Short mmCIF file of N, CA, C and O in Angstrom, two decimals:
data_model
loop_
_atom_site.label_atom_id
_atom_site.label_comp_id
_atom_site.label_asym_id
_atom_site.label_seq_id
_atom_site.Cartn_x
_atom_site.Cartn_y
_atom_site.Cartn_z
N MET T 1 -34.02 12.00 -10.77
CA MET T 1 -33.14 11.25 -9.90
C MET T 1 -31.88 12.06 -9.63
O MET T 1 -31.28 12.63 -10.53
N LYS T 2 -31.49 12.13 -8.37
CA LYS T 2 -30.31 12.90 -7.98
C LYS T 2 -29.10 12.00 -7.85
O LYS T 2 -29.22 10.81 -7.54
N THR T 3 -27.93 12.59 -8.06
CA THR T 3 -26.69 11.86 -7.88
C THR T 3 -26.34 11.83 -6.40
O THR T 3 -26.35 12.86 -5.73
N PHE T 4 -26.02 10.64 -5.90
CA PHE T 4 -25.67 10.49 -4.49
C PHE T 4 -24.19 10.75 -4.29
O PHE T 4 -23.36 10.14 -4.96
N ILE T 5 -23.85 11.66 -3.40
CA ILE T 5 -22.47 11.93 -3.03
C ILE T 5 -22.37 11.74 -1.52
O ILE T 5 -23.07 12.41 -0.76
N ILE T 6 -21.51 10.84 -1.10
CA ILE T 6 -21.38 10.53 0.32
C ILE T 6 -20.73 11.69 1.07
O ILE T 6 -19.86 12.38 0.54
N LYS T 7 -21.18 11.92 2.27
CA LYS T 7 -20.62 12.97 3.13
C LYS T 7 -19.52 12.38 4.00
O LYS T 7 -19.47 11.18 4.25
N LYS T 8 -18.68 13.25 4.50
CA LYS T 8 -17.54 12.82 5.30
C LYS T 8 -17.98 12.12 6.59
O LYS T 8 -17.34 11.17 7.05
N LYS T 9 -19.10 12.53 7.15
CA LYS T 9 -19.56 11.94 8.42
C LYS T 9 -20.13 10.53 8.23
O LYS T 9 -20.26 9.79 9.18
N HIS T 10 -20.45 10.13 6.99
CA HIS T 10 -21.01 8.82 6.73
C HIS T 10 -19.97 7.79 6.28
O HIS T 10 -20.33 6.65 5.99
N LEU T 11 -18.70 8.19 6.22
CA LEU T 11 -17.66 7.28 5.76
C LEU T 11 -17.40 6.19 6.80
O LEU T 11 -17.33 6.47 8.00
N LYS T 12 -17.25 4.95 6.34
CA LYS T 12 -16.93 3.83 7.21
C LYS T 12 -15.75 3.08 6.61
O LYS T 12 -15.84 2.57 5.49
N ASN T 13 -14.67 3.03 7.35
CA ASN T 13 -13.48 2.34 6.88
C ASN T 13 -13.38 0.98 7.54
O ASN T 13 -13.58 0.84 8.73
N LYS T 14 -13.01 -0.03 6.76
CA LYS T 14 -12.81 -1.38 7.26
C LYS T 14 -11.32 -1.72 7.22
O LYS T 14 -10.54 -1.02 6.59
N TRP T 15 -10.96 -2.78 7.91
CA TRP T 15 -9.58 -3.26 7.95
C TRP T 15 -9.48 -4.58 7.20
O TRP T 15 -10.30 -5.47 7.38
N TYR T 16 -8.45 -4.70 6.36
CA TYR T 16 -8.24 -5.92 5.60
C TYR T 16 -6.79 -6.37 5.71
O TYR T 16 -5.88 -5.54 5.85
N ILE T 17 -6.58 -7.68 5.63
CA ILE T 17 -5.23 -8.27 5.63
C ILE T 17 -4.97 -8.90 4.26
O ILE T 17 -5.82 -9.60 3.73
N ILE T 18 -3.78 -8.64 3.74
CA ILE T 18 -3.36 -9.25 2.48
C ILE T 18 -2.03 -9.95 2.72
O ILE T 18 -1.10 -9.36 3.28
N ASN T 19 -1.93 -11.20 2.30
CA ASN T 19 -0.69 -11.95 2.42
C ASN T 19 0.08 -11.80 1.11
O ASN T 19 -0.40 -12.20 0.05
N ALA T 20 1.29 -11.24 1.18
CA ALA T 20 2.07 -10.95 -0.02
C ALA T 20 2.99 -12.09 -0.42
O ALA T 20 3.76 -11.95 -1.36
N LYS T 21 2.88 -13.22 0.25
CA LYS T 21 3.77 -14.35 -0.05
C LYS T 21 3.50 -14.87 -1.46
O LYS T 21 2.37 -15.19 -1.81
N ASN T 22 4.57 -14.92 -2.27
CA ASN T 22 4.53 -15.41 -3.65
C ASN T 22 3.57 -14.63 -4.54
O ASN T 22 2.98 -15.18 -5.46
N LYS T 23 3.41 -13.34 -4.29
CA LYS T 23 2.59 -12.48 -5.14
C LYS T 23 3.51 -11.58 -5.96
O LYS T 23 4.59 -11.18 -5.52
N ILE T 24 3.06 -11.21 -7.16
CA ILE T 24 3.82 -10.30 -8.03
C ILE T 24 3.63 -8.87 -7.51
O ILE T 24 2.51 -8.46 -7.20
N LEU T 25 4.72 -8.12 -7.42
CA LEU T 25 4.71 -6.78 -6.81
C LEU T 25 3.72 -5.84 -7.49
O LEU T 25 2.91 -5.20 -6.82
N GLY T 26 3.73 -5.73 -8.80
CA GLY T 26 2.88 -4.77 -9.51
C GLY T 26 1.41 -5.09 -9.38
O GLY T 26 0.58 -4.21 -9.16
N ARG T 27 1.05 -6.36 -9.52
CA ARG T 27 -0.35 -6.75 -9.43
C ARG T 27 -0.89 -6.57 -8.02
O ARG T 27 -2.04 -6.17 -7.82
N LEU T 28 -0.05 -6.85 -7.03
CA LEU T 28 -0.46 -6.66 -5.64
C LEU T 28 -0.63 -5.18 -5.32
O LEU T 28 -1.61 -4.78 -4.70
N SER T 29 0.33 -4.35 -5.77
CA SER T 29 0.25 -2.93 -5.45
C SER T 29 -0.93 -2.23 -6.09
O SER T 29 -1.50 -1.32 -5.50
N THR T 30 -1.33 -2.65 -7.29
CA THR T 30 -2.50 -2.02 -7.91
C THR T 30 -3.77 -2.33 -7.12
O THR T 30 -4.62 -1.47 -6.96
N GLU T 31 -3.88 -3.55 -6.64
CA GLU T 31 -5.05 -3.92 -5.83
C GLU T 31 -5.06 -3.17 -4.51
O GLU T 31 -6.11 -2.69 -4.05
N ILE T 32 -3.89 -3.01 -3.88
CA ILE T 32 -3.79 -2.27 -2.62
C ILE T 32 -4.16 -0.80 -2.85
O ILE T 32 -4.92 -0.22 -2.07
N ALA T 33 -3.62 -0.20 -3.91
CA ALA T 33 -3.90 1.21 -4.21
C ALA T 33 -5.39 1.43 -4.47
O ALA T 33 -5.98 2.42 -4.01
N LYS T 34 -6.01 0.50 -5.18
CA LYS T 34 -7.44 0.60 -5.47
C LYS T 34 -8.26 0.58 -4.18
O LYS T 34 -9.20 1.36 -4.02
N ARG T 35 -7.88 -0.28 -3.24
CA ARG T 35 -8.62 -0.38 -1.98
C ARG T 35 -8.33 0.80 -1.05
O ARG T 35 -9.19 1.22 -0.29
N LEU T 36 -7.11 1.35 -1.10
CA LEU T 36 -6.78 2.53 -0.28
C LEU T 36 -7.56 3.76 -0.75
O LEU T 36 -7.97 4.59 0.05
N MET T 37 -7.78 3.86 -2.06
CA MET T 37 -8.54 4.99 -2.61
C MET T 37 -10.04 4.82 -2.44
O MET T 37 -10.77 5.79 -2.45
N GLY T 38 -10.49 3.58 -2.31
CA GLY T 38 -11.91 3.33 -2.15
C GLY T 38 -12.61 3.10 -3.47
O GLY T 38 -13.84 3.16 -3.54
N LYS T 39 -11.87 2.80 -4.53
CA LYS T 39 -12.48 2.61 -5.84
C LYS T 39 -13.29 1.33 -5.95
O LYS T 39 -14.05 1.16 -6.88
N HIS T 40 -13.12 0.43 -5.00
CA HIS T 40 -13.88 -0.82 -5.02
C HIS T 40 -15.28 -0.65 -4.42
O HIS T 40 -16.10 -1.54 -4.50
N LYS T 41 -15.55 0.52 -3.86
CA LYS T 41 -16.85 0.79 -3.24
C LYS T 41 -17.77 1.50 -4.23
O LYS T 41 -17.31 2.26 -5.10
N SER T 42 -19.06 1.30 -4.08
CA SER T 42 -20.01 1.95 -4.98
C SER T 42 -20.14 3.44 -4.68
O SER T 42 -20.52 4.21 -5.55
N GLU T 43 -19.83 3.87 -3.48
CA GLU T 43 -19.95 5.28 -3.12
C GLU T 43 -18.61 6.02 -3.24
O GLU T 43 -18.35 6.97 -2.52
N TYR T 44 -17.75 5.60 -4.17
CA TYR T 44 -16.45 6.23 -4.39
C TYR T 44 -16.63 7.69 -4.79
O TYR T 44 -17.43 8.02 -5.66
N THR T 45 -15.89 8.56 -4.12
CA THR T 45 -15.89 9.98 -4.42
C THR T 45 -14.45 10.44 -4.52
O THR T 45 -13.63 10.12 -3.65
N THR T 46 -14.11 11.20 -5.55
CA THR T 46 -12.71 11.54 -5.80
C THR T 46 -12.13 12.49 -4.76
O THR T 46 -10.95 12.45 -4.49
N HIS T 47 -12.96 13.36 -4.19
CA HIS T 47 -12.42 14.37 -3.29
C HIS T 47 -12.45 13.95 -1.82
O HIS T 47 -12.07 14.73 -0.95
N LEU T 48 -12.87 12.71 -1.52
CA LEU T 48 -12.90 12.21 -0.15
C LEU T 48 -12.06 10.95 -0.03
O LEU T 48 -11.93 10.18 -0.97
N ASP T 49 -11.51 10.76 1.15
CA ASP T 49 -10.71 9.57 1.43
C ASP T 49 -11.62 8.51 2.04
O ASP T 49 -11.75 8.41 3.24
N ASN T 50 -12.30 7.73 1.20
CA ASN T 50 -13.21 6.72 1.72
C ASN T 50 -12.68 5.31 1.51
O ASN T 50 -13.43 4.36 1.45
N GLY T 51 -11.36 5.17 1.43
CA GLY T 51 -10.74 3.86 1.28
C GLY T 51 -10.64 3.14 2.61
O GLY T 51 -11.00 3.66 3.67
N ASP T 52 -10.15 1.92 2.56
CA ASP T 52 -10.04 1.08 3.74
C ASP T 52 -8.59 0.99 4.21
O ASP T 52 -7.67 1.36 3.49
N TYR T 53 -8.41 0.47 5.42
CA TYR T 53 -7.08 0.22 5.97
C TYR T 53 -6.60 -1.13 5.45
O TYR T 53 -7.35 -2.11 5.44
N ILE T 54 -5.34 -1.21 5.06
CA ILE T 54 -4.78 -2.43 4.51
C ILE T 54 -3.55 -2.83 5.31
O ILE T 54 -2.67 -2.02 5.55
N ILE T 55 -3.50 -4.09 5.73
CA ILE T 55 -2.34 -4.67 6.41
C ILE T 55 -1.73 -5.67 5.45
O ILE T 55 -2.41 -6.60 5.00
N VAL T 56 -0.46 -5.51 5.13
CA VAL T 56 0.23 -6.43 4.22
C VAL T 56 1.24 -7.23 5.03
O VAL T 56 2.09 -6.66 5.73
N LEU T 57 1.14 -8.55 4.95
CA LEU T 57 2.05 -9.45 5.66
C LEU T 57 3.01 -10.11 4.69
O LEU T 57 2.74 -10.20 3.50
N ASN T 58 4.12 -10.60 5.20
CA ASN T 58 5.15 -11.33 4.43
C ASN T 58 5.70 -10.51 3.27
O ASN T 58 5.81 -10.98 2.14
N ALA T 59 6.08 -9.28 3.55
CA ALA T 59 6.62 -8.41 2.50
C ALA T 59 7.96 -8.90 1.99
O ALA T 59 8.32 -8.63 0.84
N LYS T 60 8.69 -9.64 2.79
CA LYS T 60 10.00 -10.12 2.33
C LYS T 60 9.91 -11.29 1.36
O LYS T 60 10.90 -11.69 0.78
N LYS T 61 8.70 -11.83 1.16
CA LYS T 61 8.51 -12.95 0.24
C LYS T 61 7.80 -12.53 -1.04
O LYS T 61 7.21 -13.35 -1.73
N ILE T 62 7.88 -11.25 -1.38
CA ILE T 62 7.26 -10.72 -2.60
C ILE T 62 8.10 -11.13 -3.81
O ILE T 62 9.31 -11.30 -3.70
N LEU T 63 7.46 -11.28 -4.95
CA LEU T 63 8.15 -11.68 -6.17
C LEU T 63 8.07 -10.59 -7.23
O LEU T 63 7.14 -9.79 -7.24
N ILE T 64 9.06 -10.59 -8.13
CA ILE T 64 8.99 -9.77 -9.34
C ILE T 64 9.44 -10.63 -10.50
O ILE T 64 10.19 -11.60 -10.32
N THR T 65 8.98 -10.31 -11.69
CA THR T 65 9.25 -11.15 -12.84
C THR T 65 10.55 -10.76 -13.52
O THR T 65 11.08 -9.66 -13.31
N GLY T 66 11.05 -11.66 -14.34
CA GLY T 66 12.25 -11.37 -15.13
C GLY T 66 13.49 -11.27 -14.29
O GLY T 66 13.61 -11.88 -13.22
N ASN T 67 14.42 -10.48 -14.75
CA ASN T 67 15.71 -10.30 -14.06
C ASN T 67 15.73 -8.99 -13.27
O ASN T 67 16.78 -8.41 -13.05
N LYS T 68 14.54 -8.52 -12.84
CA LYS T 68 14.46 -7.24 -12.14
C LYS T 68 15.08 -7.30 -10.75
O LYS T 68 15.39 -6.27 -10.17
N LYS T 69 15.25 -8.49 -10.21
CA LYS T 69 15.83 -8.61 -8.87
C LYS T 69 17.22 -7.98 -8.82
O LYS T 69 17.59 -7.36 -7.83
N ASN T 70 17.97 -8.09 -9.91
CA ASN T 70 19.31 -7.50 -9.98
C ASN T 70 19.34 -6.19 -10.74
O ASN T 70 20.20 -5.35 -10.50
N ASN T 71 18.39 -5.99 -11.68
CA ASN T 71 18.44 -4.81 -12.54
C ASN T 71 17.61 -3.63 -12.05
O ASN T 71 17.89 -2.50 -12.41
N LYS T 72 16.58 -3.86 -11.25
CA LYS T 72 15.72 -2.77 -10.78
C LYS T 72 16.47 -1.97 -9.72
O LYS T 72 16.95 -2.51 -8.73
N ILE T 73 16.56 -0.66 -9.93
CA ILE T 73 17.35 0.20 -9.04
C ILE T 73 16.44 1.26 -8.43
O ILE T 73 15.64 1.89 -9.12
N TYR T 74 16.58 1.45 -7.13
CA TYR T 74 15.86 2.49 -6.40
C TYR T 74 16.85 3.61 -6.08
O TYR T 74 17.92 3.36 -5.52
N TYR T 75 16.49 4.86 -6.43
CA TYR T 75 17.35 6.00 -6.22
C TYR T 75 16.87 6.83 -5.05
O TYR T 75 15.67 6.94 -4.80
N LYS T 76 17.82 7.45 -4.34
CA LYS T 76 17.52 8.35 -3.24
C LYS T 76 18.57 9.45 -3.27
O LYS T 76 19.74 9.18 -3.53
N HIS T 77 18.15 10.68 -3.03
CA HIS T 77 19.10 11.79 -3.02
C HIS T 77 19.16 12.39 -1.63
O HIS T 77 18.14 12.63 -1.00
N THR T 78 20.37 12.65 -1.14
CA THR T 78 20.55 13.17 0.21
C THR T 78 20.26 14.66 0.31
O THR T 78 20.02 15.17 1.39
N GLY T 79 20.29 15.36 -0.82
CA GLY T 79 20.07 16.80 -0.80
C GLY T 79 21.37 17.57 -0.96
O GLY T 79 21.37 18.79 -1.13
N TYR T 80 22.49 16.88 -0.93
CA TYR T 80 23.79 17.51 -1.12
C TYR T 80 24.28 17.23 -2.54
O TYR T 80 23.88 16.25 -3.16
N PRO T 81 25.17 18.11 -3.06
CA PRO T 81 25.70 17.87 -4.41
C PRO T 81 26.41 16.52 -4.49
O PRO T 81 27.23 16.19 -3.64
N GLY T 82 26.07 15.76 -5.50
CA GLY T 82 26.67 14.43 -5.68
C GLY T 82 26.16 13.41 -4.68
O GLY T 82 26.79 12.38 -4.47
N GLY T 83 25.02 13.68 -4.07
CA GLY T 83 24.51 12.82 -3.00
C GLY T 83 23.48 11.81 -3.45
O GLY T 83 22.61 11.44 -2.66
N ILE T 84 23.56 11.36 -4.68
CA ILE T 84 22.58 10.37 -5.14
C ILE T 84 23.03 8.98 -4.69
O ILE T 84 24.20 8.62 -4.82
N LYS T 85 22.12 8.24 -4.10
CA LYS T 85 22.40 6.89 -3.63
C LYS T 85 21.51 5.93 -4.42
O LYS T 85 20.38 6.26 -4.75
N LYS T 86 22.00 4.75 -4.68
CA LYS T 86 21.18 3.77 -5.40
C LYS T 86 21.37 2.39 -4.79
O LYS T 86 22.46 2.03 -4.34
N LYS T 87 20.26 1.66 -4.76
CA LYS T 87 20.26 0.29 -4.26
C LYS T 87 19.42 -0.56 -5.21
O LYS T 87 18.44 -0.09 -5.77
N THR T 88 19.78 -1.81 -5.34
CA THR T 88 19.00 -2.72 -6.17
C THR T 88 17.84 -3.28 -5.36
O THR T 88 17.79 -3.17 -4.14
N PHE T 89 16.93 -3.91 -6.07
CA PHE T 89 15.77 -4.54 -5.43
C PHE T 89 16.23 -5.59 -4.42
O PHE T 89 15.68 -5.69 -3.32
N LYS T 90 17.25 -6.34 -4.79
CA LYS T 90 17.76 -7.41 -3.93
C LYS T 90 18.30 -6.86 -2.61
O LYS T 90 18.07 -7.44 -1.54
N GLU T 91 19.01 -5.74 -2.65
CA GLU T 91 19.57 -5.13 -1.44
C GLU T 91 18.48 -4.60 -0.52
O GLU T 91 18.55 -4.77 0.70
N ILE T 92 17.47 -3.96 -1.08
CA ILE T 92 16.38 -3.42 -0.27
C ILE T 92 15.54 -4.55 0.32
O ILE T 92 15.07 -4.46 1.44
N LEU T 93 15.37 -5.64 -0.43
CA LEU T 93 14.61 -6.78 0.06
C LEU T 93 15.27 -7.39 1.30
O LEU T 93 14.58 -7.86 2.20
N LEU T 94 16.58 -7.33 1.37
CA LEU T 94 17.28 -7.87 2.54
C LEU T 94 17.20 -6.95 3.76
O LEU T 94 16.99 -7.41 4.87
N CYS T 95 17.33 -5.64 3.55
CA CYS T 95 17.39 -4.73 4.71
C CYS T 95 16.05 -4.12 5.09
O CYS T 95 15.79 -3.94 6.28
N ASN T 96 15.19 -3.79 4.12
CA ASN T 96 13.94 -3.11 4.44
C ASN T 96 12.85 -3.48 3.42
O ASN T 96 12.49 -2.67 2.56
N PRO T 97 12.28 -4.70 3.51
CA PRO T 97 11.31 -5.13 2.49
C PRO T 97 9.99 -4.36 2.52
O PRO T 97 9.28 -4.32 1.51
N GLU T 98 9.66 -3.71 3.64
CA GLU T 98 8.42 -2.93 3.71
C GLU T 98 8.46 -1.76 2.75
O GLU T 98 7.45 -1.34 2.20
N LYS T 99 9.66 -1.22 2.55
CA LYS T 99 9.84 -0.04 1.71
C LYS T 99 9.48 -0.31 0.25
O LYS T 99 9.00 0.58 -0.46
N ILE T 100 9.68 -1.54 -0.20
CA ILE T 100 9.40 -1.89 -1.60
C ILE T 100 7.92 -1.75 -1.90
O ILE T 100 7.52 -1.12 -2.88
N ILE T 101 7.08 -2.32 -1.03
CA ILE T 101 5.63 -2.27 -1.27
C ILE T 101 5.10 -0.86 -1.07
O ILE T 101 4.28 -0.38 -1.85
N LYS T 102 5.58 -0.16 -0.04
CA LYS T 102 5.12 1.21 0.20
C LYS T 102 5.47 2.12 -0.97
O LYS T 102 4.67 2.96 -1.38
N ASN T 103 6.67 1.95 -1.52
CA ASN T 103 7.11 2.78 -2.64
C ASN T 103 6.28 2.51 -3.89
O ASN T 103 5.91 3.42 -4.63
N ALA T 104 5.97 1.23 -4.13
CA ALA T 104 5.18 0.87 -5.31
C ALA T 104 3.76 1.42 -5.21
O ALA T 104 3.21 1.94 -6.17
N VAL T 105 3.16 1.32 -4.02
CA VAL T 105 1.79 1.80 -3.82
C VAL T 105 1.75 3.33 -3.86
O VAL T 105 0.82 3.92 -4.40
N LYS T 106 2.77 3.96 -3.30
CA LYS T 106 2.82 5.43 -3.26
C LYS T 106 2.80 6.01 -4.67
O LYS T 106 2.17 7.04 -4.92
N GLY T 107 3.44 5.34 -5.62
CA GLY T 107 3.46 5.80 -7.00
C GLY T 107 2.11 5.70 -7.69
O GLY T 107 1.90 6.34 -8.70
N MET T 108 1.21 4.90 -7.14
CA MET T 108 -0.11 4.70 -7.75
C MET T 108 -1.20 5.55 -7.11
O MET T 108 -2.33 5.55 -7.59
N LEU T 109 -0.88 6.25 -6.04
CA LEU T 109 -1.86 7.09 -5.35
C LEU T 109 -1.79 8.52 -5.88
O LEU T 109 -0.80 8.91 -6.50
N PRO T 110 -2.81 9.33 -5.63
CA PRO T 110 -2.77 10.74 -6.06
C PRO T 110 -1.60 11.49 -5.44
O PRO T 110 -1.22 11.20 -4.30
N LYS T 111 -1.04 12.43 -6.19
CA LYS T 111 0.12 13.19 -5.72
C LYS T 111 -0.33 14.48 -5.03
O LYS T 111 -0.05 15.57 -5.50
N ASN T 112 -1.05 14.35 -3.93
CA ASN T 112 -1.52 15.51 -3.18
C ASN T 112 -1.72 15.12 -1.72
O ASN T 112 -1.33 14.03 -1.31
N ILE T 113 -2.32 15.99 -0.95
CA ILE T 113 -2.52 15.73 0.48
C ILE T 113 -3.40 14.51 0.69
O ILE T 113 -3.19 13.73 1.61
N LEU T 114 -4.38 14.33 -0.16
CA LEU T 114 -5.27 13.18 -0.06
C LEU T 114 -4.50 11.87 -0.24
O LEU T 114 -4.74 10.90 0.47
N GLY T 115 -3.55 11.85 -1.17
CA GLY T 115 -2.72 10.67 -1.38
C GLY T 115 -1.86 10.35 -0.18
O GLY T 115 -1.63 9.18 0.16
N LYS T 116 -1.37 11.39 0.50
CA LYS T 116 -0.57 11.17 1.71
C LYS T 116 -1.42 10.59 2.83
O LYS T 116 -0.96 9.74 3.59
N ARG T 117 -2.66 11.03 2.94
CA ARG T 117 -3.57 10.47 3.94
C ARG T 117 -3.88 9.01 3.64
O ARG T 117 -4.00 8.19 4.55
N MET T 118 -4.04 8.70 2.37
CA MET T 118 -4.33 7.32 1.97
C MET T 118 -3.15 6.40 2.29
O MET T 118 -3.35 5.27 2.73
N LEU T 119 -1.94 6.88 2.07
CA LEU T 119 -0.75 6.07 2.31
C LEU T 119 -0.57 5.76 3.80
O LEU T 119 -0.01 4.73 4.15
N LYS T 120 -1.07 6.64 4.67
CA LYS T 120 -0.97 6.40 6.10
C LYS T 120 -1.84 5.23 6.55
O LYS T 120 -1.65 4.69 7.63
N LYS T 121 -2.80 4.84 5.70
CA LYS T 121 -3.68 3.73 6.05
C LYS T 121 -3.11 2.38 5.61
O LYS T 121 -3.76 1.36 5.76
N LEU T 122 -1.90 2.40 5.07
CA LEU T 122 -1.25 1.16 4.65
C LEU T 122 -0.24 0.75 5.71
O LEU T 122 0.64 1.51 6.09
N ARG T 123 -0.36 -0.49 6.20
CA ARG T 123 0.56 -1.03 7.20
C ARG T 123 1.24 -2.25 6.58
O ARG T 123 0.57 -3.19 6.18
N VAL T 124 2.56 -2.21 6.48
CA VAL T 124 3.30 -3.29 5.85
C VAL T 124 4.23 -3.93 6.87
O VAL T 124 4.93 -3.24 7.61
N PHE T 125 4.22 -5.27 6.93
CA PHE T 125 5.06 -6.01 7.85
C PHE T 125 5.88 -7.04 7.07
O PHE T 125 5.36 -7.69 6.16
N ALA T 126 7.15 -7.19 7.44
CA ALA T 126 8.04 -8.12 6.74
C ALA T 126 7.68 -9.57 7.04
O ALA T 126 7.84 -10.44 6.19
N ASP T 127 7.19 -9.84 8.23
CA ASP T 127 6.88 -11.21 8.64
C ASP T 127 5.38 -11.45 8.64
O ASP T 127 4.61 -10.65 8.14
N ASN T 128 4.99 -12.54 9.27
CA ASN T 128 3.59 -12.94 9.33
C ASN T 128 2.89 -12.39 10.58
O ASN T 128 1.75 -12.73 10.83
N LYS T 129 3.57 -11.57 11.37
CA LYS T 129 3.00 -11.05 12.62
C LYS T 129 2.63 -9.59 12.48
O LYS T 129 3.33 -8.80 11.85
N HIS T 130 1.50 -9.21 13.08
CA HIS T 130 1.07 -7.81 13.12
C HIS T 130 0.39 -7.57 14.46
O HIS T 130 0.07 -8.50 15.19
N TYR T 131 0.20 -6.29 14.80
CA TYR T 131 -0.38 -5.94 16.10
C TYR T 131 -1.71 -5.22 15.95
O TYR T 131 -2.08 -4.39 16.78
N HIS T 132 -2.48 -5.56 14.93
CA HIS T 132 -3.77 -4.92 14.70
C HIS T 132 -4.93 -5.89 14.90
O HIS T 132 -5.94 -5.82 14.19
N ASP T 133 -4.81 -6.79 15.86
CA ASP T 133 -5.88 -7.75 16.12
C ASP T 133 -7.13 -7.09 16.67
O ASP T 133 -8.25 -7.58 16.47
N ALA T 134 -6.98 -5.98 17.37
CA ALA T 134 -8.12 -5.31 17.97
C ALA T 134 -9.08 -4.73 16.91
O ALA T 134 -10.27 -4.58 17.17
N GLN T 135 -8.57 -4.45 15.72
CA GLN T 135 -9.41 -3.91 14.65
C GLN T 135 -10.22 -4.98 13.92
O GLN T 135 -11.03 -4.67 13.08
N LYS T 136 -9.96 -6.24 14.21
CA LYS T 136 -10.64 -7.40 13.60
C LYS T 136 -10.61 -7.33 12.07
O LYS T 136 -11.65 -7.24 11.40
N PRO T 137 -9.40 -7.38 11.49
CA PRO T 137 -9.30 -7.30 10.02
C PRO T 137 -9.78 -8.57 9.34
O PRO T 137 -9.67 -9.67 9.88
N LYS T 138 -10.33 -8.40 8.14
CA LYS T 138 -10.78 -9.53 7.33
C LYS T 138 -9.69 -9.86 6.32
O LYS T 138 -8.99 -8.99 5.82
N LYS T 139 -9.56 -11.15 6.00
CA LYS T 139 -8.54 -11.59 5.08
C LYS T 139 -9.06 -11.50 3.64
O LYS T 139 -10.19 -11.84 3.35
N ILE T 140 -8.18 -11.01 2.74
CA ILE T 140 -8.51 -10.89 1.33
C ILE T 140 -7.55 -11.78 0.54
O ILE T 140 -6.34 -11.74 0.76
N ASN T 141 -8.06 -12.55 -0.38
CA ASN T 141 -7.23 -13.33 -1.29
C ASN T 141 -7.15 -12.62 -2.63
O ASN T 141 -8.18 -12.34 -3.25
N ILE T 142 -5.93 -12.33 -3.05
CA ILE T 142 -5.73 -11.63 -4.33
C ILE T 142 -5.00 -12.55 -5.27
O ILE T 142 -4.04 -13.16 -4.95
#
């Protein structure tokens, strides 16, 4: 019996919608990362990007446990000396809630070109509206 390895020409990607309303950030991001990598499929191959496209709605209604809303800090450096900037979870949730989910999922993907390709298949929206109706996405309950 031979081991089956899927070829690039046989890959089929599907579109899925996930509603992030009242979901825990870490548990949601692990499920998204797993589906972006394609680990939920039986033909998973580490060197190919056979994951699916994921649309995340209601990013501004995501939850985190404990007192992380005030204590969790996101750092960014401008590239200049003394140019470190920091914002709390609460501040980012008000101005750019899509960034929270993208950042969490990015940390769970491979740190190479393949991981960057996988992250491009993630679409995050702050509200309940999206413009990917033509792809006919299926809804997933997590």
